[in-house]
């Protein structure tokens, strides 16, 4: 087992028993499980953060991927039994796929800074970023940093530099395969969202230019019984920029879920 701690854990390759975790955290494209550290420090319940395929400690991706193939990889590494699944950005799309097609493994769903049913201008914008990543990876990574952490961001400089190091350390081929899924995965799952039965929260920052408040509202409208929450003044990187607000939203979501179902959180 990789990196297990007394309450929370970071998971690169191996699964942990369901009794040791309740919340599973999936990061975004180009990042790794370390982006969740501030959130894990605040969560009052056991959690585990998993590296996505081709990221962190996982083997590199050498063939084109789909949302389904990434989800299948994550599924093999989930803790046993149903979990409370929290996905950020690309991780949110993977979480939606798992909730739709493996509802036995997803007790509840939270989609953080998720895209949903991009409009044509939104799709053109992300495809342009994908082309830039193919042509100039380093410049693309720096543009992401500038987009996520503009002047005046409350995120500490050390955390920004850690994000930059993680991005630049990516295996470029893996990154491009994963980014293509991020760019197109919302179309892959769009027609299936109404089949998600897990209690669902969609949460994003008020100022997120890529995973916009409108997208979270679209997601909440598409999934039966889902709820959207917008964090005032925040941008895309909620787990680093506004971890307390994000954890408050997650705990409210989970507490409501457990108040209305038998049993308690392990």
mmCIF file with all atom_site columns, C-alpha atoms in Angstrom, residues 23-233:
data_model
loop_
_atom_site.group_PDB
_atom_site.id
_atom_site.type_symbol
_atom_site.label_atom_id
_atom_site.label_alt_id
_atom_site.label_comp_id
_atom_site.label_asym_id
_atom_site.label_entity_id
_atom_site.label_seq_id
_atom_site.pdbx_PDB_ins_code
_atom_site.Cartn_x
_atom_site.Cartn_y
_atom_site.Cartn_z
_atom_site.occupancy
_atom_site.B_iso_or_equiv
_atom_site.pdbx_formal_charge
_atom_site.auth_seq_id
_atom_site.auth_comp_id
_atom_site.auth_asym_id
_atom_site.auth_atom_id
_atom_site.pdbx_PDB_model_num
ATOM 1   C CA . UNK A 1 23  ? -13.944 9.274  0.510   1.00 0.00 ? 23  UNK A CA 1
ATOM 2   C CA . UNK A 1 24  ? -11.946 8.720  -2.703  1.00 0.00 ? 24  UNK A CA 1
ATOM 3   C CA . UNK A 1 25  ? -10.430 11.775 -4.415  1.00 0.00 ? 25  UNK A CA 1
ATOM 4   C CA . UNK A 1 26  ? -9.565  11.959 -8.134  1.00 0.00 ? 26  UNK A CA 1
ATOM 5   C CA . UNK A 1 27  ? -7.369  14.812 -9.393  1.00 0.00 ? 27  UNK A CA 1
ATOM 6   C CA . UNK A 1 28  ? -7.309  16.665 -12.721 1.00 0.00 ? 28  UNK A CA 1
ATOM 7   C CA . UNK A 1 29  ? -5.282  16.284 -15.907 1.00 0.00 ? 29  UNK A CA 1
ATOM 8   C CA . UNK A 1 30  ? -1.551  16.914 -15.515 1.00 0.00 ? 30  UNK A CA 1
ATOM 9   C CA . UNK A 1 31  ? -1.738  16.889 -11.704 1.00 0.00 ? 31  UNK A CA 1
ATOM 10  C CA . UNK A 1 32  ? -1.450  14.098 -9.120  1.00 0.00 ? 32  UNK A CA 1
ATOM 11  C CA . UNK A 1 33  ? -2.780  13.007 -5.743  1.00 0.00 ? 33  UNK A CA 1
ATOM 12  C CA . UNK A 1 34  ? -0.768  15.693 -3.909  1.00 0.00 ? 34  UNK A CA 1
ATOM 13  C CA . UNK A 1 35  ? -3.193  18.409 -5.039  1.00 0.00 ? 35  UNK A CA 1
ATOM 14  C CA . UNK A 1 36  ? -5.622  17.104 -2.403  1.00 0.00 ? 36  UNK A CA 1
ATOM 15  C CA . UNK A 1 37  ? -3.364  17.523 0.646   1.00 0.00 ? 37  UNK A CA 1
ATOM 16  C CA . UNK A 1 38  ? -5.045  20.672 1.999   1.00 0.00 ? 38  UNK A CA 1
ATOM 17  C CA . UNK A 1 39  ? -8.477  19.102 1.547   1.00 0.00 ? 39  UNK A CA 1
ATOM 18  C CA . UNK A 1 40  ? -7.409  15.844 3.193   1.00 0.00 ? 40  UNK A CA 1
ATOM 19  C CA . UNK A 1 41  ? -6.010  17.749 6.169   1.00 0.00 ? 41  UNK A CA 1
ATOM 20  C CA . UNK A 1 42  ? -9.449  19.322 6.689   1.00 0.00 ? 42  UNK A CA 1
ATOM 21  C CA . UNK A 1 43  ? -11.673 16.320 6.063   1.00 0.00 ? 43  UNK A CA 1
ATOM 22  C CA . UNK A 1 44  ? -12.985 14.812 9.313   1.00 0.00 ? 44  UNK A CA 1
ATOM 23  C CA . UNK A 1 45  ? -13.495 11.429 7.632   1.00 0.00 ? 45  UNK A CA 1
ATOM 24  C CA . UNK A 1 46  ? -11.059 8.940  6.183   1.00 0.00 ? 46  UNK A CA 1
ATOM 25  C CA . UNK A 1 47  ? -10.036 9.584  2.581   1.00 0.00 ? 47  UNK A CA 1
ATOM 26  C CA . UNK A 1 48  ? -7.695  8.333  -0.115  1.00 0.00 ? 48  UNK A CA 1
ATOM 27  C CA . UNK A 1 49  ? -6.334  10.226 -3.137  1.00 0.00 ? 49  UNK A CA 1
ATOM 28  C CA . UNK A 1 50  ? -5.637  8.186  -6.272  1.00 0.00 ? 50  UNK A CA 1
ATOM 29  C CA . UNK A 1 51  ? -3.256  8.988  -9.127  1.00 0.00 ? 51  UNK A CA 1
ATOM 30  C CA . UNK A 1 52  ? -5.116  8.894  -12.455 1.00 0.00 ? 52  UNK A CA 1
ATOM 31  C CA . UNK A 1 53  ? -3.836  6.653  -15.278 1.00 0.00 ? 53  UNK A CA 1
ATOM 32  C CA . UNK A 1 54  ? -0.616  8.041  -16.749 1.00 0.00 ? 54  UNK A CA 1
ATOM 33  C CA . UNK A 1 55  ? -0.116  10.402 -13.805 1.00 0.00 ? 55  UNK A CA 1
ATOM 34  C CA . UNK A 1 56  ? 2.019   10.377 -10.675 1.00 0.00 ? 56  UNK A CA 1
ATOM 35  C CA . UNK A 1 57  ? 3.185   6.850  -9.875  1.00 0.00 ? 57  UNK A CA 1
ATOM 36  C CA . UNK A 1 58  ? 1.063   5.216  -12.580 1.00 0.00 ? 58  UNK A CA 1
ATOM 37  C CA . UNK A 1 59  ? 2.551   3.708  -15.772 1.00 0.00 ? 59  UNK A CA 1
ATOM 38  C CA . UNK A 1 60  ? 2.638   6.067  -18.768 1.00 0.00 ? 60  UNK A CA 1
ATOM 39  C CA . UNK A 1 61  ? -0.120  6.021  -21.366 1.00 0.00 ? 61  UNK A CA 1
ATOM 40  C CA . UNK A 1 62  ? 1.090   4.903  -24.764 1.00 0.00 ? 62  UNK A CA 1
ATOM 41  C CA . UNK A 1 63  ? -2.168  4.647  -26.702 1.00 0.00 ? 63  UNK A CA 1
ATOM 42  C CA . UNK A 1 64  ? -5.159  6.966  -27.168 1.00 0.00 ? 64  UNK A CA 1
ATOM 43  C CA . UNK A 1 65  ? -7.664  6.743  -24.326 1.00 0.00 ? 65  UNK A CA 1
ATOM 44  C CA . UNK A 1 66  ? -11.389 7.187  -23.767 1.00 0.00 ? 66  UNK A CA 1
ATOM 45  C CA . UNK A 1 67  ? -13.291 8.190  -20.686 1.00 0.00 ? 67  UNK A CA 1
ATOM 46  C CA . UNK A 1 68  ? -14.308 4.537  -20.353 1.00 0.00 ? 68  UNK A CA 1
ATOM 47  C CA . UNK A 1 69  ? -10.719 3.256  -20.465 1.00 0.00 ? 69  UNK A CA 1
ATOM 48  C CA . UNK A 1 70  ? -9.553  5.725  -17.821 1.00 0.00 ? 70  UNK A CA 1
ATOM 49  C CA . UNK A 1 71  ? -12.535 4.865  -15.620 1.00 0.00 ? 71  UNK A CA 1
ATOM 50  C CA . UNK A 1 72  ? -11.841 1.129  -15.948 1.00 0.00 ? 72  UNK A CA 1
ATOM 51  C CA . UNK A 1 73  ? -8.268  1.689  -14.779 1.00 0.00 ? 73  UNK A CA 1
ATOM 52  C CA . UNK A 1 74  ? -9.411  3.695  -11.759 1.00 0.00 ? 74  UNK A CA 1
ATOM 53  C CA . UNK A 1 75  ? -12.095 1.110  -10.970 1.00 0.00 ? 75  UNK A CA 1
ATOM 54  C CA . UNK A 1 76  ? -9.460  -1.610 -10.572 1.00 0.00 ? 76  UNK A CA 1
ATOM 55  C CA . UNK A 1 77  ? -7.728  0.496  -7.913  1.00 0.00 ? 77  UNK A CA 1
ATOM 56  C CA . UNK A 1 78  ? -10.736 1.658  -5.891  1.00 0.00 ? 78  UNK A CA 1
ATOM 57  C CA . UNK A 1 79  ? -11.088 0.444  -2.322  1.00 0.00 ? 79  UNK A CA 1
ATOM 58  C CA . UNK A 1 80  ? -13.440 -2.507 -1.951  1.00 0.00 ? 80  UNK A CA 1
ATOM 59  C CA . UNK A 1 81  ? -17.120 -1.716 -1.534  1.00 0.00 ? 81  UNK A CA 1
ATOM 60  C CA . UNK A 1 82  ? -19.017 1.489  -2.344  1.00 0.00 ? 82  UNK A CA 1
ATOM 61  C CA . UNK A 1 83  ? -17.173 4.783  -1.814  1.00 0.00 ? 83  UNK A CA 1
ATOM 62  C CA . UNK A 1 84  ? -17.985 8.464  -1.697  1.00 0.00 ? 84  UNK A CA 1
ATOM 63  C CA . UNK A 1 85  ? -16.328 9.625  -4.913  1.00 0.00 ? 85  UNK A CA 1
ATOM 64  C CA . UNK A 1 86  ? -14.986 13.175 -5.358  1.00 0.00 ? 86  UNK A CA 1
ATOM 65  C CA . UNK A 1 87  ? -13.575 14.091 -8.767  1.00 0.00 ? 87  UNK A CA 1
ATOM 66  C CA . UNK A 1 88  ? -11.869 17.308 -9.857  1.00 0.00 ? 88  UNK A CA 1
ATOM 67  C CA . UNK A 1 89  ? -11.950 18.407 -13.536 1.00 0.00 ? 89  UNK A CA 1
ATOM 68  C CA . UNK A 1 90  ? -10.919 15.302 -15.553 1.00 0.00 ? 90  UNK A CA 1
ATOM 69  C CA . UNK A 1 91  ? -11.355 13.333 -12.340 1.00 0.00 ? 91  UNK A CA 1
ATOM 70  C CA . UNK A 1 92  ? -14.959 14.559 -12.190 1.00 0.00 ? 92  UNK A CA 1
ATOM 71  C CA . UNK A 1 93  ? -15.672 13.158 -15.668 1.00 0.00 ? 93  UNK A CA 1
ATOM 72  C CA . UNK A 1 94  ? -14.150 9.817  -14.647 1.00 0.00 ? 94  UNK A CA 1
ATOM 73  C CA . UNK A 1 95  ? -16.229 9.871  -11.463 1.00 0.00 ? 95  UNK A CA 1
ATOM 74  C CA . UNK A 1 96  ? -19.395 10.482 -13.478 1.00 0.00 ? 96  UNK A CA 1
ATOM 75  C CA . UNK A 1 97  ? -18.609 7.502  -15.705 1.00 0.00 ? 97  UNK A CA 1
ATOM 76  C CA . UNK A 1 98  ? -18.073 5.273  -12.668 1.00 0.00 ? 98  UNK A CA 1
ATOM 77  C CA . UNK A 1 99  ? -21.269 6.481  -11.016 1.00 0.00 ? 99  UNK A CA 1
ATOM 78  C CA . UNK A 1 100 ? -23.239 5.769  -14.175 1.00 0.00 ? 100 UNK A CA 1
ATOM 79  C CA . UNK A 1 101 ? -21.835 2.367  -15.096 1.00 0.00 ? 101 UNK A CA 1
ATOM 80  C CA . UNK A 1 102 ? -20.744 1.000  -11.715 1.00 0.00 ? 102 UNK A CA 1
ATOM 81  C CA . UNK A 1 103 ? -23.341 2.359  -9.308  1.00 0.00 ? 103 UNK A CA 1
ATOM 82  C CA . UNK A 1 104 ? -22.551 -0.493 -6.926  1.00 0.00 ? 104 UNK A CA 1
ATOM 83  C CA . UNK A 1 105 ? -19.141 1.113  -6.298  1.00 0.00 ? 105 UNK A CA 1
ATOM 84  C CA . UNK A 1 106 ? -20.268 4.751  -5.896  1.00 0.00 ? 106 UNK A CA 1
ATOM 85  C CA . UNK A 1 107 ? -22.211 5.627  -2.761  1.00 0.00 ? 107 UNK A CA 1
ATOM 86  C CA . UNK A 1 108 ? -22.258 9.359  -3.489  1.00 0.00 ? 108 UNK A CA 1
ATOM 87  C CA . UNK A 1 109 ? -20.737 11.648 -6.116  1.00 0.00 ? 109 UNK A CA 1
ATOM 88  C CA . UNK A 1 110 ? -19.168 15.113 -5.931  1.00 0.00 ? 110 UNK A CA 1
ATOM 89  C CA . UNK A 1 111 ? -17.986 16.824 -9.120  1.00 0.00 ? 111 UNK A CA 1
ATOM 90  C CA . UNK A 1 112 ? -15.534 19.648 -8.409  1.00 0.00 ? 112 UNK A CA 1
ATOM 91  C CA . UNK A 1 113 ? -14.742 22.163 -11.168 1.00 0.00 ? 113 UNK A CA 1
ATOM 92  C CA . UNK A 1 114 ? -16.304 19.857 -13.741 1.00 0.00 ? 114 UNK A CA 1
ATOM 93  C CA . UNK A 1 115 ? -17.043 20.598 -17.357 1.00 0.00 ? 115 UNK A CA 1
ATOM 94  C CA . UNK A 1 116 ? -20.420 19.555 -18.718 1.00 0.00 ? 116 UNK A CA 1
ATOM 95  C CA . UNK A 1 117 ? -21.920 19.612 -22.203 1.00 0.00 ? 117 UNK A CA 1
ATOM 96  C CA . UNK A 1 118 ? -19.566 22.263 -23.585 1.00 0.00 ? 118 UNK A CA 1
ATOM 97  C CA . UNK A 1 119 ? -21.037 24.715 -26.058 1.00 0.00 ? 119 UNK A CA 1
ATOM 98  C CA . UNK A 1 120 ? -19.384 25.027 -29.458 1.00 0.00 ? 120 UNK A CA 1
ATOM 99  C CA . UNK A 1 121 ? -17.270 28.049 -28.368 1.00 0.00 ? 121 UNK A CA 1
ATOM 100 C CA . UNK A 1 122 ? -16.264 26.206 -25.175 1.00 0.00 ? 122 UNK A CA 1
ATOM 101 C CA . UNK A 1 123 ? -15.345 23.109 -27.182 1.00 0.00 ? 123 UNK A CA 1
ATOM 102 C CA . UNK A 1 124 ? -13.310 25.182 -29.653 1.00 0.00 ? 124 UNK A CA 1
ATOM 103 C CA . UNK A 1 125 ? -11.418 26.814 -26.773 1.00 0.00 ? 125 UNK A CA 1
ATOM 104 C CA . UNK A 1 126 ? -10.383 23.520 -25.177 1.00 0.00 ? 126 UNK A CA 1
ATOM 105 C CA . UNK A 1 127 ? -9.423  22.019 -28.534 1.00 0.00 ? 127 UNK A CA 1
ATOM 106 C CA . UNK A 1 128 ? -7.188  25.057 -29.102 1.00 0.00 ? 128 UNK A CA 1
ATOM 107 C CA . UNK A 1 129 ? -5.495  24.422 -25.743 1.00 0.00 ? 129 UNK A CA 1
ATOM 108 C CA . UNK A 1 130 ? -4.995  20.771 -26.717 1.00 0.00 ? 130 UNK A CA 1
ATOM 109 C CA . UNK A 1 131 ? -3.306  21.848 -29.980 1.00 0.00 ? 131 UNK A CA 1
ATOM 110 C CA . UNK A 1 132 ? -1.036  24.182 -28.048 1.00 0.00 ? 132 UNK A CA 1
ATOM 111 C CA . UNK A 1 133 ? -0.058  21.351 -25.713 1.00 0.00 ? 133 UNK A CA 1
ATOM 112 C CA . UNK A 1 134 ? 0.880   19.221 -28.730 1.00 0.00 ? 134 UNK A CA 1
ATOM 113 C CA . UNK A 1 135 ? 2.958   22.000 -30.271 1.00 0.00 ? 135 UNK A CA 1
ATOM 114 C CA . UNK A 1 136 ? 4.560   23.548 -27.177 1.00 0.00 ? 136 UNK A CA 1
ATOM 115 C CA . UNK A 1 137 ? 4.067   21.595 -23.968 1.00 0.00 ? 137 UNK A CA 1
ATOM 116 C CA . UNK A 1 138 ? 6.065   23.867 -21.658 1.00 0.00 ? 138 UNK A CA 1
ATOM 117 C CA . UNK A 1 139 ? 4.290   26.984 -22.909 1.00 0.00 ? 139 UNK A CA 1
ATOM 118 C CA . UNK A 1 140 ? 0.966   25.213 -22.486 1.00 0.00 ? 140 UNK A CA 1
ATOM 119 C CA . UNK A 1 141 ? 1.811   24.308 -18.886 1.00 0.00 ? 141 UNK A CA 1
ATOM 120 C CA . UNK A 1 142 ? 2.778   27.888 -18.101 1.00 0.00 ? 142 UNK A CA 1
ATOM 121 C CA . UNK A 1 143 ? -0.476  29.129 -19.642 1.00 0.00 ? 143 UNK A CA 1
ATOM 122 C CA . UNK A 1 144 ? -2.364  26.764 -17.336 1.00 0.00 ? 144 UNK A CA 1
ATOM 123 C CA . UNK A 1 145 ? -0.544  28.194 -14.302 1.00 0.00 ? 145 UNK A CA 1
ATOM 124 C CA . UNK A 1 146 ? -1.411  31.727 -15.371 1.00 0.00 ? 146 UNK A CA 1
ATOM 125 C CA . UNK A 1 147 ? -5.045  30.770 -15.960 1.00 0.00 ? 147 UNK A CA 1
ATOM 126 C CA . UNK A 1 148 ? -5.385  28.972 -12.618 1.00 0.00 ? 148 UNK A CA 1
ATOM 127 C CA . UNK A 1 149 ? -3.387  31.441 -10.514 1.00 0.00 ? 149 UNK A CA 1
ATOM 128 C CA . UNK A 1 150 ? -3.764  34.998 -11.845 1.00 0.00 ? 150 UNK A CA 1
ATOM 129 C CA . UNK A 1 151 ? -2.295  38.013 -10.104 1.00 0.00 ? 151 UNK A CA 1
ATOM 130 C CA . UNK A 1 152 ? -3.817  38.433 -6.672  1.00 0.00 ? 152 UNK A CA 1
ATOM 131 C CA . UNK A 1 153 ? -4.553  34.736 -6.129  1.00 0.00 ? 153 UNK A CA 1
ATOM 132 C CA . UNK A 1 154 ? -4.738  33.752 -2.432  1.00 0.00 ? 154 UNK A CA 1
ATOM 133 C CA . UNK A 1 155 ? -2.840  30.518 -3.184  1.00 0.00 ? 155 UNK A CA 1
ATOM 134 C CA . UNK A 1 156 ? 0.631   30.607 -1.568  1.00 0.00 ? 156 UNK A CA 1
ATOM 135 C CA . UNK A 1 157 ? 3.599   30.916 -3.921  1.00 0.00 ? 157 UNK A CA 1
ATOM 136 C CA . UNK A 1 158 ? 4.934   27.565 -2.706  1.00 0.00 ? 158 UNK A CA 1
ATOM 137 C CA . UNK A 1 159 ? 1.743   25.798 -3.743  1.00 0.00 ? 159 UNK A CA 1
ATOM 138 C CA . UNK A 1 160 ? 1.807   27.481 -7.147  1.00 0.00 ? 160 UNK A CA 1
ATOM 139 C CA . UNK A 1 161 ? 5.400   26.352 -7.668  1.00 0.00 ? 161 UNK A CA 1
ATOM 140 C CA . UNK A 1 162 ? 4.462   22.814 -6.591  1.00 0.00 ? 162 UNK A CA 1
ATOM 141 C CA . UNK A 1 163 ? 1.691   22.790 -9.213  1.00 0.00 ? 163 UNK A CA 1
ATOM 142 C CA . UNK A 1 164 ? 4.169   24.002 -11.840 1.00 0.00 ? 164 UNK A CA 1
ATOM 143 C CA . UNK A 1 165 ? 6.670   21.257 -10.930 1.00 0.00 ? 165 UNK A CA 1
ATOM 144 C CA . UNK A 1 166 ? 3.956   18.595 -11.144 1.00 0.00 ? 166 UNK A CA 1
ATOM 145 C CA . UNK A 1 167 ? 2.782   19.829 -14.534 1.00 0.00 ? 167 UNK A CA 1
ATOM 146 C CA . UNK A 1 168 ? 6.267   20.035 -16.013 1.00 0.00 ? 168 UNK A CA 1
ATOM 147 C CA . UNK A 1 169 ? 7.189   16.587 -14.667 1.00 0.00 ? 169 UNK A CA 1
ATOM 148 C CA . UNK A 1 170 ? 4.469   14.931 -16.730 1.00 0.00 ? 170 UNK A CA 1
ATOM 149 C CA . UNK A 1 171 ? 5.287   12.316 -19.333 1.00 0.00 ? 171 UNK A CA 1
ATOM 150 C CA . UNK A 1 172 ? 4.226   14.419 -22.315 1.00 0.00 ? 172 UNK A CA 1
ATOM 151 C CA . UNK A 1 173 ? 2.632   11.583 -24.292 1.00 0.00 ? 173 UNK A CA 1
ATOM 152 C CA . UNK A 1 174 ? 0.584   10.534 -21.257 1.00 0.00 ? 174 UNK A CA 1
ATOM 153 C CA . UNK A 1 175 ? -0.480  14.131 -20.685 1.00 0.00 ? 175 UNK A CA 1
ATOM 154 C CA . UNK A 1 176 ? -1.646  14.532 -24.273 1.00 0.00 ? 176 UNK A CA 1
ATOM 155 C CA . UNK A 1 177 ? -3.648  11.299 -24.204 1.00 0.00 ? 177 UNK A CA 1
ATOM 156 C CA . UNK A 1 178 ? -5.288  12.348 -20.928 1.00 0.00 ? 178 UNK A CA 1
ATOM 157 C CA . UNK A 1 179 ? -5.924  15.911 -22.088 1.00 0.00 ? 179 UNK A CA 1
ATOM 158 C CA . UNK A 1 180 ? -7.686  14.626 -25.195 1.00 0.00 ? 180 UNK A CA 1
ATOM 159 C CA . UNK A 1 181 ? -10.100 12.753 -22.909 1.00 0.00 ? 181 UNK A CA 1
ATOM 160 C CA . UNK A 1 182 ? -10.601 15.898 -20.840 1.00 0.00 ? 182 UNK A CA 1
ATOM 161 C CA . UNK A 1 183 ? -11.325 17.870 -24.019 1.00 0.00 ? 183 UNK A CA 1
ATOM 162 C CA . UNK A 1 184 ? -13.868 15.367 -25.337 1.00 0.00 ? 184 UNK A CA 1
ATOM 163 C CA . UNK A 1 185 ? -15.024 13.288 -22.379 1.00 0.00 ? 185 UNK A CA 1
ATOM 164 C CA . UNK A 1 186 ? -17.992 15.522 -21.562 1.00 0.00 ? 186 UNK A CA 1
ATOM 165 C CA . UNK A 1 187 ? -19.475 14.574 -24.930 1.00 0.00 ? 187 UNK A CA 1
ATOM 166 C CA . UNK A 1 188 ? -18.803 10.895 -24.179 1.00 0.00 ? 188 UNK A CA 1
ATOM 167 C CA . UNK A 1 189 ? -20.769 10.987 -20.891 1.00 0.00 ? 189 UNK A CA 1
ATOM 168 C CA . UNK A 1 190 ? -23.381 13.647 -21.751 1.00 0.00 ? 190 UNK A CA 1
ATOM 169 C CA . UNK A 1 191 ? -26.100 11.242 -22.858 1.00 0.00 ? 191 UNK A CA 1
ATOM 170 C CA . UNK A 1 192 ? -25.649 9.078  -19.765 1.00 0.00 ? 192 UNK A CA 1
ATOM 171 C CA . UNK A 1 193 ? -25.912 11.685 -17.009 1.00 0.00 ? 193 UNK A CA 1
ATOM 172 C CA . UNK A 1 194 ? -29.624 11.133 -16.452 1.00 0.00 ? 194 UNK A CA 1
ATOM 173 C CA . UNK A 1 195 ? -28.823 7.522  -15.523 1.00 0.00 ? 195 UNK A CA 1
ATOM 174 C CA . UNK A 1 196 ? -26.700 8.477  -12.500 1.00 0.00 ? 196 UNK A CA 1
ATOM 175 C CA . UNK A 1 197 ? -28.526 7.524  -9.308  1.00 0.00 ? 197 UNK A CA 1
ATOM 176 C CA . UNK A 1 198 ? -25.949 8.432  -6.653  1.00 0.00 ? 198 UNK A CA 1
ATOM 177 C CA . UNK A 1 199 ? -26.620 11.579 -4.601  1.00 0.00 ? 199 UNK A CA 1
ATOM 178 C CA . UNK A 1 200 ? -24.645 14.230 -6.492  1.00 0.00 ? 200 UNK A CA 1
ATOM 179 C CA . UNK A 1 201 ? -23.073 17.625 -5.803  1.00 0.00 ? 201 UNK A CA 1
ATOM 180 C CA . UNK A 1 202 ? -21.647 19.846 -8.563  1.00 0.00 ? 202 UNK A CA 1
ATOM 181 C CA . UNK A 1 203 ? -19.418 22.608 -7.172  1.00 0.00 ? 203 UNK A CA 1
ATOM 182 C CA . UNK A 1 204 ? -17.190 25.147 -8.907  1.00 0.00 ? 204 UNK A CA 1
ATOM 183 C CA . UNK A 1 205 ? -15.715 28.609 -8.464  1.00 0.00 ? 205 UNK A CA 1
ATOM 184 C CA . UNK A 1 206 ? -17.659 31.711 -9.390  1.00 0.00 ? 206 UNK A CA 1
ATOM 185 C CA . UNK A 1 207 ? -14.753 32.939 -11.559 1.00 0.00 ? 207 UNK A CA 1
ATOM 186 C CA . UNK A 1 208 ? -13.698 29.619 -13.120 1.00 0.00 ? 208 UNK A CA 1
ATOM 187 C CA . UNK A 1 209 ? -13.261 30.398 -16.839 1.00 0.00 ? 209 UNK A CA 1
ATOM 188 C CA . UNK A 1 210 ? -13.108 26.768 -18.008 1.00 0.00 ? 210 UNK A CA 1
ATOM 189 C CA . UNK A 1 211 ? -15.377 24.810 -15.664 1.00 0.00 ? 211 UNK A CA 1
ATOM 190 C CA . UNK A 1 212 ? -17.901 27.586 -15.378 1.00 0.00 ? 212 UNK A CA 1
ATOM 191 C CA . UNK A 1 213 ? -20.825 28.011 -12.981 1.00 0.00 ? 213 UNK A CA 1
ATOM 192 C CA . UNK A 1 214 ? -23.122 27.405 -15.961 1.00 0.00 ? 214 UNK A CA 1
ATOM 193 C CA . UNK A 1 215 ? -21.467 24.018 -16.484 1.00 0.00 ? 215 UNK A CA 1
ATOM 194 C CA . UNK A 1 216 ? -22.084 23.002 -12.862 1.00 0.00 ? 216 UNK A CA 1
ATOM 195 C CA . UNK A 1 217 ? -25.698 24.074 -13.228 1.00 0.00 ? 217 UNK A CA 1
ATOM 196 C CA . UNK A 1 218 ? -25.980 22.032 -16.454 1.00 0.00 ? 218 UNK A CA 1
ATOM 197 C CA . UNK A 1 219 ? -24.579 19.041 -14.594 1.00 0.00 ? 219 UNK A CA 1
ATOM 198 C CA . UNK A 1 220 ? -27.004 19.465 -11.712 1.00 0.00 ? 220 UNK A CA 1
ATOM 199 C CA . UNK A 1 221 ? -29.894 19.793 -14.159 1.00 0.00 ? 221 UNK A CA 1
ATOM 200 C CA . UNK A 1 222 ? -28.819 16.639 -16.017 1.00 0.00 ? 222 UNK A CA 1
ATOM 201 C CA . UNK A 1 223 ? -28.412 14.325 -12.999 1.00 0.00 ? 223 UNK A CA 1
ATOM 202 C CA . UNK A 1 224 ? -31.660 13.563 -11.150 1.00 0.00 ? 224 UNK A CA 1
ATOM 203 C CA . UNK A 1 225 ? -31.746 15.165 -7.709  1.00 0.00 ? 225 UNK A CA 1
ATOM 204 C CA . UNK A 1 226 ? -28.293 16.747 -8.065  1.00 0.00 ? 226 UNK A CA 1
ATOM 205 C CA . UNK A 1 227 ? -27.424 20.098 -6.517  1.00 0.00 ? 227 UNK A CA 1
ATOM 206 C CA . UNK A 1 228 ? -25.085 22.840 -7.735  1.00 0.00 ? 228 UNK A CA 1
ATOM 207 C CA . UNK A 1 229 ? -23.025 25.071 -5.444  1.00 0.00 ? 229 UNK A CA 1
ATOM 208 C CA . UNK A 1 230 ? -20.923 28.034 -6.565  1.00 0.00 ? 230 UNK A CA 1
ATOM 209 C CA . UNK A 1 231 ? -18.033 29.249 -4.383  1.00 0.00 ? 231 UNK A CA 1
ATOM 210 C CA . UNK A 1 232 ? -17.939 33.087 -4.473  1.00 0.00 ? 232 UNK A CA 1
ATOM 211 C CA . UNK A 1 233 ? -14.751 34.718 -5.748  1.00 0.00 ? 233 UNK A CA 1
#
